Short mmCIF file of C-alpha atoms in Angstrom, two decimals:
data_model
loop_
_atom_site.label_atom_id
_atom_site.label_comp_id
_atom_site.label_asym_id
_atom_site.label_seq_id
_atom_site.Cartn_x
_atom_site.Cartn_y
_atom_site.Cartn_z
CA MET A 914 2.81 -3.36 26.47
CA PHE A 915 5.62 -1.52 24.58
CA SER A 916 7.15 1.27 26.58
CA LYS A 917 9.10 3.88 24.59
CA LYS A 918 12.86 4.23 25.43
CA THR A 919 13.83 7.71 26.12
CA GLY A 920 17.54 9.19 26.17
CA ILE A 921 18.95 7.48 23.48
CA GLY A 922 22.71 8.24 23.98
CA ILE A 923 24.11 7.27 20.51
CA VAL A 924 23.60 9.12 17.19
CA LEU A 925 22.57 6.53 14.85
CA ALA A 926 22.69 6.78 11.07
CA LEU A 927 20.39 5.26 8.89
CA VAL A 928 21.12 5.15 5.01
CA LEU A 929 18.01 3.91 2.75
CA ILE A 930 19.47 2.43 -0.58
CA LEU A 931 16.39 2.97 -3.17
CA THR A 932 17.53 0.58 -5.42
CA ALA A 933 17.36 -2.30 -3.03
CA CYS A 934 15.63 -4.73 -4.32
CA GLY A 935 3.20 -8.86 5.34
CA SER A 936 1.09 -11.32 4.47
CA LYS A 937 -2.08 -10.63 6.54
CA ALA A 938 -1.19 -10.15 10.02
CA ALA A 939 -1.67 -13.03 12.33
CA THR A 940 -4.31 -11.81 15.05
CA GLU A 941 -6.93 -9.31 14.52
CA PRO A 942 -8.30 -7.29 17.32
CA GLU A 943 -11.97 -8.67 18.44
CA GLU A 944 -14.83 -6.42 17.47
CA ILE A 945 -15.75 -4.29 20.66
CA THR A 946 -19.45 -3.32 20.75
CA THR A 947 -20.77 -0.36 22.92
CA GLU A 948 -24.03 1.16 23.55
CA PRO A 949 -25.24 4.04 21.48
CA VAL A 950 -23.74 7.59 22.85
CA GLN A 951 -25.27 10.82 22.63
CA HIS A 952 -22.96 12.95 20.42
CA THR A 953 -22.87 15.94 18.03
CA ALA A 954 -20.92 14.65 15.20
CA SER A 955 -22.28 12.03 12.58
CA PRO A 956 -23.20 8.63 13.57
CA GLU A 957 -19.88 7.17 11.88
CA THR A 958 -17.63 9.76 13.36
CA ALA A 959 -19.12 8.81 16.84
CA GLN A 960 -18.62 5.44 16.24
CA GLU A 961 -15.15 5.63 15.17
CA GLU A 962 -14.45 7.82 18.41
CA THR A 963 -16.07 5.25 20.47
CA LYS A 964 -14.11 2.63 19.33
CA GLN A 965 -10.55 4.30 19.57
CA GLU A 966 -11.57 5.18 23.34
CA ASN A 967 -12.50 1.53 23.82
CA THR A 968 -9.30 0.18 22.35
CA GLU A 969 -6.75 2.59 24.00
CA GLY A 970 -3.94 0.75 25.66
CA GLN A 971 -4.88 -2.53 24.39
CA THR A 972 -2.27 -4.60 22.17
CA ARG A 973 -2.44 -7.58 19.89
CA VAL A 974 0.31 -9.71 18.47
CA VAL A 975 1.12 -9.74 14.55
CA GLN A 976 4.46 -11.44 12.78
CA ASP A 977 6.24 -9.81 10.51
CA GLU A 978 9.67 -10.57 8.65
CA PHE A 979 11.70 -10.77 11.70
CA GLY A 980 9.16 -12.67 14.01
CA ASP A 981 6.25 -11.63 16.60
CA VAL A 982 5.49 -8.12 17.31
CA VAL A 983 3.27 -6.26 19.99
CA ILE A 984 1.51 -3.49 18.61
CA PRO A 985 -1.33 -1.27 19.54
CA VAL A 986 -4.81 -2.38 18.68
CA ALA A 987 -5.75 1.10 17.13
CA PRO A 988 -2.41 3.04 16.63
CA LYS A 989 -3.05 6.84 15.83
CA ARG A 990 0.41 8.08 15.53
CA VAL A 991 1.89 6.17 12.62
CA ALA A 992 5.44 6.50 10.77
CA ALA A 993 5.72 4.49 7.56
CA ILE A 994 9.21 4.96 6.46
CA TYR A 995 8.93 5.34 2.61
CA LEU A 996 5.67 3.60 2.86
CA GLU A 997 3.85 7.34 3.18
CA ASP A 998 2.09 6.61 -0.13
CA TYR A 999 0.11 3.77 1.31
CA LEU A 1000 -1.00 5.82 4.37
CA THR A 1001 -2.58 8.49 1.93
CA VAL A 1002 -4.37 5.78 0.10
CA LEU A 1003 -6.02 4.72 3.33
CA ASN A 1004 -6.70 8.23 4.37
CA VAL A 1005 -4.24 8.14 7.17
CA GLU A 1006 -1.89 10.93 7.87
CA PRO A 1007 1.60 9.99 8.51
CA ILE A 1008 3.57 11.80 11.47
CA VAL A 1009 6.69 12.10 9.30
CA GLN A 1010 7.86 11.52 5.72
CA TRP A 1011 10.98 9.94 4.69
CA TYR A 1012 13.95 12.17 3.34
CA HIS A 1013 17.21 11.60 2.04
CA PRO A 1014 19.88 14.44 1.32
CA TRP A 1015 20.73 12.85 -1.96
CA TRP A 1016 17.23 11.66 -3.27
CA GLY A 1017 14.90 14.61 -1.71
CA LYS A 1018 11.73 13.40 -0.57
CA GLN A 1019 8.51 11.68 -2.47
CA ASP A 1020 7.25 15.07 -3.67
CA TYR A 1021 3.90 13.74 -5.38
CA LEU A 1022 2.44 12.95 -2.03
CA ASN A 1023 2.48 16.66 -1.34
CA LEU A 1024 2.50 16.12 2.43
CA ASP A 1025 2.89 18.83 4.81
CA VAL A 1026 4.52 16.98 7.80
CA PRO A 1027 8.20 16.99 9.26
CA LEU A 1028 10.52 15.35 7.34
CA PHE A 1029 12.52 12.33 8.88
CA ASP A 1030 16.17 12.36 7.54
CA MET A 1031 17.50 8.91 7.17
CA THR A 1032 20.98 9.73 7.29
CA GLY A 1033 20.39 11.85 10.40
CA SER A 1034 19.97 10.50 14.05
CA ILE A 1035 17.04 8.44 15.12
CA GLU A 1036 16.39 10.60 17.97
CA ALA A 1037 14.50 12.76 15.24
CA LEU A 1038 11.85 9.77 15.06
CA LEU A 1039 11.85 9.32 18.84
CA ASP A 1040 10.82 13.15 19.09
CA ALA A 1041 7.82 12.49 16.92
CA GLU A 1042 6.48 9.94 19.52
CA PRO A 1043 4.95 7.29 16.91
CA ASP A 1044 2.57 4.40 18.29
CA ILE A 1045 4.07 2.23 15.47
CA ILE A 1046 6.66 2.35 12.86
CA ILE A 1047 6.08 0.18 9.68
CA VAL A 1048 9.20 -0.33 7.41
CA ASP A 1049 9.88 -1.81 4.04
CA GLY A 1050 12.74 -3.93 2.60
CA SER A 1051 15.43 -1.51 3.02
CA VAL A 1052 15.61 -2.49 6.72
CA ASP A 1053 17.66 -5.38 7.92
CA ALA A 1054 17.78 -6.90 11.17
CA ALA A 1055 20.25 -4.28 12.48
CA LYS A 1056 18.11 -1.30 11.46
CA TYR A 1057 15.15 -3.11 12.67
CA GLU A 1058 16.69 -3.28 16.03
CA MET A 1059 17.23 0.57 16.17
CA TYR A 1060 13.51 1.22 15.36
CA SER A 1061 12.39 -1.02 17.57
CA LYS A 1062 14.03 0.96 20.34
CA VAL A 1063 11.69 3.98 19.29
CA ALA A 1064 8.19 2.08 19.15
CA PRO A 1065 6.83 -1.16 18.03
CA THR A 1066 8.22 -1.76 14.30
CA TYR A 1067 6.64 -3.81 11.93
CA ARG A 1068 8.85 -4.86 8.85
CA LEU A 1069 6.93 -6.00 5.82
CA LYS A 1070 7.42 -9.70 4.77
CA GLU A 1071 9.89 -10.22 2.25
CA GLU A 1072 7.39 -12.04 0.27
CA ILE A 1073 4.96 -9.25 -0.55
CA LEU A 1074 7.49 -6.48 -1.38
CA LEU A 1075 6.61 -6.67 -5.13
CA ASP A 1076 2.86 -6.61 -4.60
CA PRO A 1077 1.30 -3.41 -4.00
CA GLU A 1078 -1.82 -4.55 -2.89
CA ALA A 1079 -0.39 -7.03 -0.26
CA ILE A 1080 1.38 -4.23 1.44
CA LEU A 1081 -1.71 -2.23 1.46
CA ARG A 1082 -3.74 -5.20 3.02
CA THR A 1083 -1.00 -5.59 5.58
CA ILE A 1084 -0.83 -1.94 6.44
CA ALA A 1085 -4.58 -1.54 6.64
CA ASP A 1086 -4.57 -4.53 9.00
CA LEU A 1087 -1.95 -3.10 11.19
CA LEU A 1088 -3.98 0.18 11.62
CA GLY A 1089 -7.35 -1.26 11.54
CA VAL A 1090 -8.61 0.29 8.46
CA GLN A 1091 -9.52 -2.72 6.13
CA ASP A 1092 -12.60 -0.99 4.84
CA GLN A 1093 -10.63 1.64 3.23
CA ALA A 1094 -8.10 -1.01 1.60
CA VAL A 1095 -11.05 -2.95 0.08
CA ALA A 1096 -12.30 0.28 -1.79
CA ALA A 1097 -8.80 1.49 -2.74
CA MET A 1098 -7.63 -1.92 -4.17
CA GLU A 1099 -11.08 -2.40 -6.37
CA GLN A 1100 -10.01 1.13 -7.98
CA TYR A 1101 -6.60 0.38 -8.30
CA ARG A 1102 -7.45 -3.03 -10.24
CA GLN A 1103 -9.84 -1.38 -12.42
CA VAL A 1104 -7.20 1.41 -13.33
CA MET A 1105 -4.48 -1.21 -14.08
CA ASN A 1106 -6.59 -3.15 -16.08
CA GLU A 1107 -7.97 -0.45 -18.10
CA THR A 1108 -4.25 0.80 -18.72
CA LYS A 1109 -3.35 -2.68 -19.64
CA GLN A 1110 -5.85 -2.97 -22.30
CA GLN A 1111 -5.25 0.54 -23.91
CA LEU A 1112 -1.22 0.07 -23.55
CA GLN A 1113 -1.43 -3.34 -25.43
CA ALA A 1114 -3.74 -1.83 -28.11
CA ALA A 1115 -1.33 0.98 -28.61
CA VAL A 1116 2.27 -0.66 -28.69
CA GLY A 1117 1.32 -4.33 -28.51
CA ASP A 1118 4.83 -6.15 -28.07
CA GLU A 1119 7.01 -3.37 -28.55
CA THR A 1120 9.80 -3.26 -25.93
CA VAL A 1121 9.87 -0.73 -23.15
CA ALA A 1122 13.13 0.20 -21.06
CA VAL A 1123 13.37 2.53 -17.95
CA LEU A 1124 16.61 4.50 -17.38
CA ARG A 1125 17.62 6.97 -14.85
CA LEU A 1126 20.30 9.78 -15.33
CA GLU A 1127 22.80 9.58 -12.44
CA VAL A 1128 23.20 13.22 -11.92
CA GLY A 1129 26.29 12.89 -9.54
CA GLU A 1130 28.06 10.27 -11.76
CA LYS A 1131 27.11 11.35 -15.19
CA SER A 1132 25.97 7.83 -16.21
CA LEU A 1133 22.64 5.93 -17.10
CA ILE A 1134 20.98 3.36 -15.07
CA MET A 1135 18.77 0.73 -16.47
CA PHE A 1136 16.11 -1.08 -14.31
CA SER A 1137 15.54 -4.79 -14.52
CA GLU A 1138 11.98 -6.12 -15.25
CA ASP A 1139 11.81 -7.30 -11.51
CA ASN A 1140 12.79 -4.33 -9.94
CA ARG A 1141 10.57 -3.30 -7.22
CA TYR A 1142 9.69 0.55 -8.00
CA ILE A 1143 9.68 -0.38 -11.66
CA GLY A 1144 8.51 -3.78 -12.53
CA ASN A 1145 4.59 -3.11 -12.06
CA ILE A 1146 4.68 -1.62 -15.66
CA TYR A 1147 5.40 -4.90 -16.95
CA ASP A 1148 3.63 -7.28 -14.71
CA GLN A 1149 0.55 -5.12 -13.89
CA MET A 1150 0.19 -2.89 -17.18
CA GLY A 1151 1.65 -5.38 -19.70
CA LEU A 1152 4.37 -3.76 -21.37
CA THR A 1153 7.06 -6.02 -22.59
CA PRO A 1154 10.64 -5.57 -21.24
CA ALA A 1155 13.61 -4.56 -23.22
CA PRO A 1156 15.45 -7.52 -23.93
CA LEU A 1157 18.54 -6.30 -21.24
CA ALA A 1158 15.93 -5.76 -18.62
CA THR A 1159 15.01 -9.37 -18.61
CA ARG A 1160 18.62 -10.62 -18.61
CA MET A 1161 19.80 -8.58 -15.60
CA GLU A 1162 20.93 -10.70 -12.16
CA GLY A 1163 20.20 -7.57 -10.24
CA PHE A 1164 17.39 -4.87 -9.85
CA ASN A 1165 19.35 -2.39 -11.67
CA GLU A 1166 22.62 -2.03 -14.28
CA LEU A 1167 24.82 0.69 -15.22
CA LEU A 1168 24.81 1.46 -18.91
CA SER A 1169 28.13 1.98 -20.48
CA GLU A 1170 28.44 4.29 -23.33
CA GLU A 1171 29.37 1.74 -25.66
CA VAL A 1172 26.10 -0.33 -25.10
CA LEU A 1173 23.84 2.70 -25.52
CA PRO A 1174 23.58 2.59 -29.29
CA GLU A 1175 22.68 -0.99 -29.06
CA LEU A 1176 20.12 -0.75 -26.35
CA GLU A 1177 17.05 -2.87 -27.63
CA ALA A 1178 14.04 -0.95 -26.68
CA ASP A 1179 11.57 0.74 -28.87
CA HIS A 1180 10.57 3.14 -26.13
CA ILE A 1181 12.42 4.51 -23.27
CA ILE A 1182 11.06 6.20 -20.14
CA LEU A 1183 14.00 8.39 -18.51
CA PHE A 1184 14.12 10.51 -15.35
CA THR A 1185 16.94 11.91 -13.39
CA SER A 1186 18.18 10.79 -9.89
CA ASP A 1187 17.73 13.92 -8.21
CA GLY A 1188 15.90 17.07 -8.81
CA ASN A 1189 14.01 17.86 -12.03
CA TRP A 1190 15.12 18.40 -15.79
CA ASP A 1191 15.12 21.97 -15.21
CA SER A 1192 17.15 21.89 -12.12
CA GLU A 1193 20.13 24.04 -11.87
CA ASN A 1194 22.33 21.23 -10.58
CA ASN A 1195 21.26 18.88 -13.36
CA LYS A 1196 22.22 20.98 -16.22
CA GLU A 1197 25.81 19.48 -16.26
CA ALA A 1198 24.69 15.95 -16.39
CA ILE A 1199 22.20 16.78 -18.84
CA ALA A 1200 24.77 18.27 -21.05
CA TRP A 1201 26.75 15.22 -20.68
CA LEU A 1202 24.06 12.85 -21.94
CA GLU A 1203 23.28 15.25 -24.98
CA GLY A 1204 27.13 14.97 -25.84
CA SER A 1205 27.57 11.06 -25.38
CA LEU A 1206 26.63 8.34 -27.73
CA TRP A 1207 22.68 8.80 -26.42
CA LYS A 1208 22.10 10.45 -29.13
CA ASN A 1209 22.78 7.22 -31.42
CA VAL A 1210 19.95 5.22 -29.19
CA PRO A 1211 17.44 4.03 -31.76
CA ALA A 1212 14.50 4.97 -29.53
CA LEU A 1213 15.71 8.63 -29.48
CA LYS A 1214 15.83 8.52 -33.15
CA LYS A 1215 12.62 7.60 -33.26
CA GLY A 1216 11.19 10.34 -31.08
CA GLN A 1217 10.29 7.61 -28.44
CA VAL A 1218 12.04 8.96 -25.43
CA TYR A 1219 9.56 10.09 -22.83
CA ILE A 1220 10.87 12.66 -19.90
CA VAL A 1221 9.21 11.88 -16.69
CA ASP A 1222 9.01 12.90 -12.81
CA ARG A 1223 11.50 10.99 -11.03
CA SER A 1224 9.48 11.45 -7.60
CA HIS A 1225 6.66 8.55 -8.32
CA TRP A 1226 8.59 6.55 -10.92
CA GLN A 1227 11.11 5.77 -8.03
CA SER A 1228 8.14 4.39 -6.20
CA GLY A 1229 6.58 0.91 -6.44
CA ALA A 1230 3.30 2.00 -4.11
CA MET A 1231 -0.18 2.44 -5.28
CA LYS A 1232 -0.63 6.19 -5.85
CA ALA A 1233 2.67 6.17 -7.42
CA ASN A 1234 1.73 3.39 -9.96
CA LEU A 1235 -1.44 5.19 -10.86
CA MET A 1236 0.57 8.23 -11.76
CA LYS A 1237 2.75 6.10 -13.91
CA ALA A 1238 -0.33 4.70 -15.74
CA ASP A 1239 -1.31 8.11 -16.65
CA ASP A 1240 2.21 9.00 -17.77
CA LEU A 1241 2.31 5.81 -20.28
CA LEU A 1242 -0.95 6.73 -21.57
CA LYS A 1243 -0.39 10.04 -22.27
CA ASN A 1244 3.08 9.17 -23.92
CA LEU A 1245 2.42 5.79 -25.70
CA VAL A 1246 -1.38 6.14 -26.40
CA LYS A 1247 -1.75 8.24 -29.52
#
């Protein structure tokens, strides 16, 4: 049984690198049966409340990236750091939302919950009193240890970080809401398949590159086909990556101005690293872009550069991917 440690004395700073870059949990809780009870709510609500009452205080052992973890059978207060998208798909409201002063938060989720500043003290998370903390590949063993001092912490397995469906199944199992995951995945697969068919009919083998305008540095970053947040437009939606995206050794790469005119991409998806295209603090970077060799990029000359919102394009989660599909259909399917 996990007991939270209070009074953490040292201020711990956590910094999440977005461009970084499980399987089914080991033991599922036994089904708990109870006698029918009188309740003024619906039968479904009564059944769920009865189950929660009977599982309160119970724990089970699951295996994550770093080993065995003892977690509550029915956690109610869930912190899923940069994984809040999956909670919303499962109709679970997180108790905090990831936030970084440089990158902001995932605005597309429209959450109304307290922000957890990744660069601040971990005591802010302690104050939220989570029953369980779920983290992704940005958390190494040292950070994992920090989180584990606050609440039982599950770090997603490395092998599933590029698979949104596997992530959803894992989180659903941890929270005991597997039925919600089944319905969500069926809808997700249908949208991905339909999007793939429409995109292939519209653009065929024409190549696509995804770029991010770095506002502070006044530079352009290109994402590889294996990037955790971007790669789904290639492997799930069937688009053909630009040659440079397939040759990259890492998950993203800085584009020099000299390379820009030679960027072999028929279509370019472009978003900013911070804020929106009309944000005041982005005007200088946009002016730099317009005055650089960018104007000689073939895709730009063809009118095939598409401006999108950074918030959901910097996530590889399910709701974000569905929004990317909408963007691609709107821009590429005439």
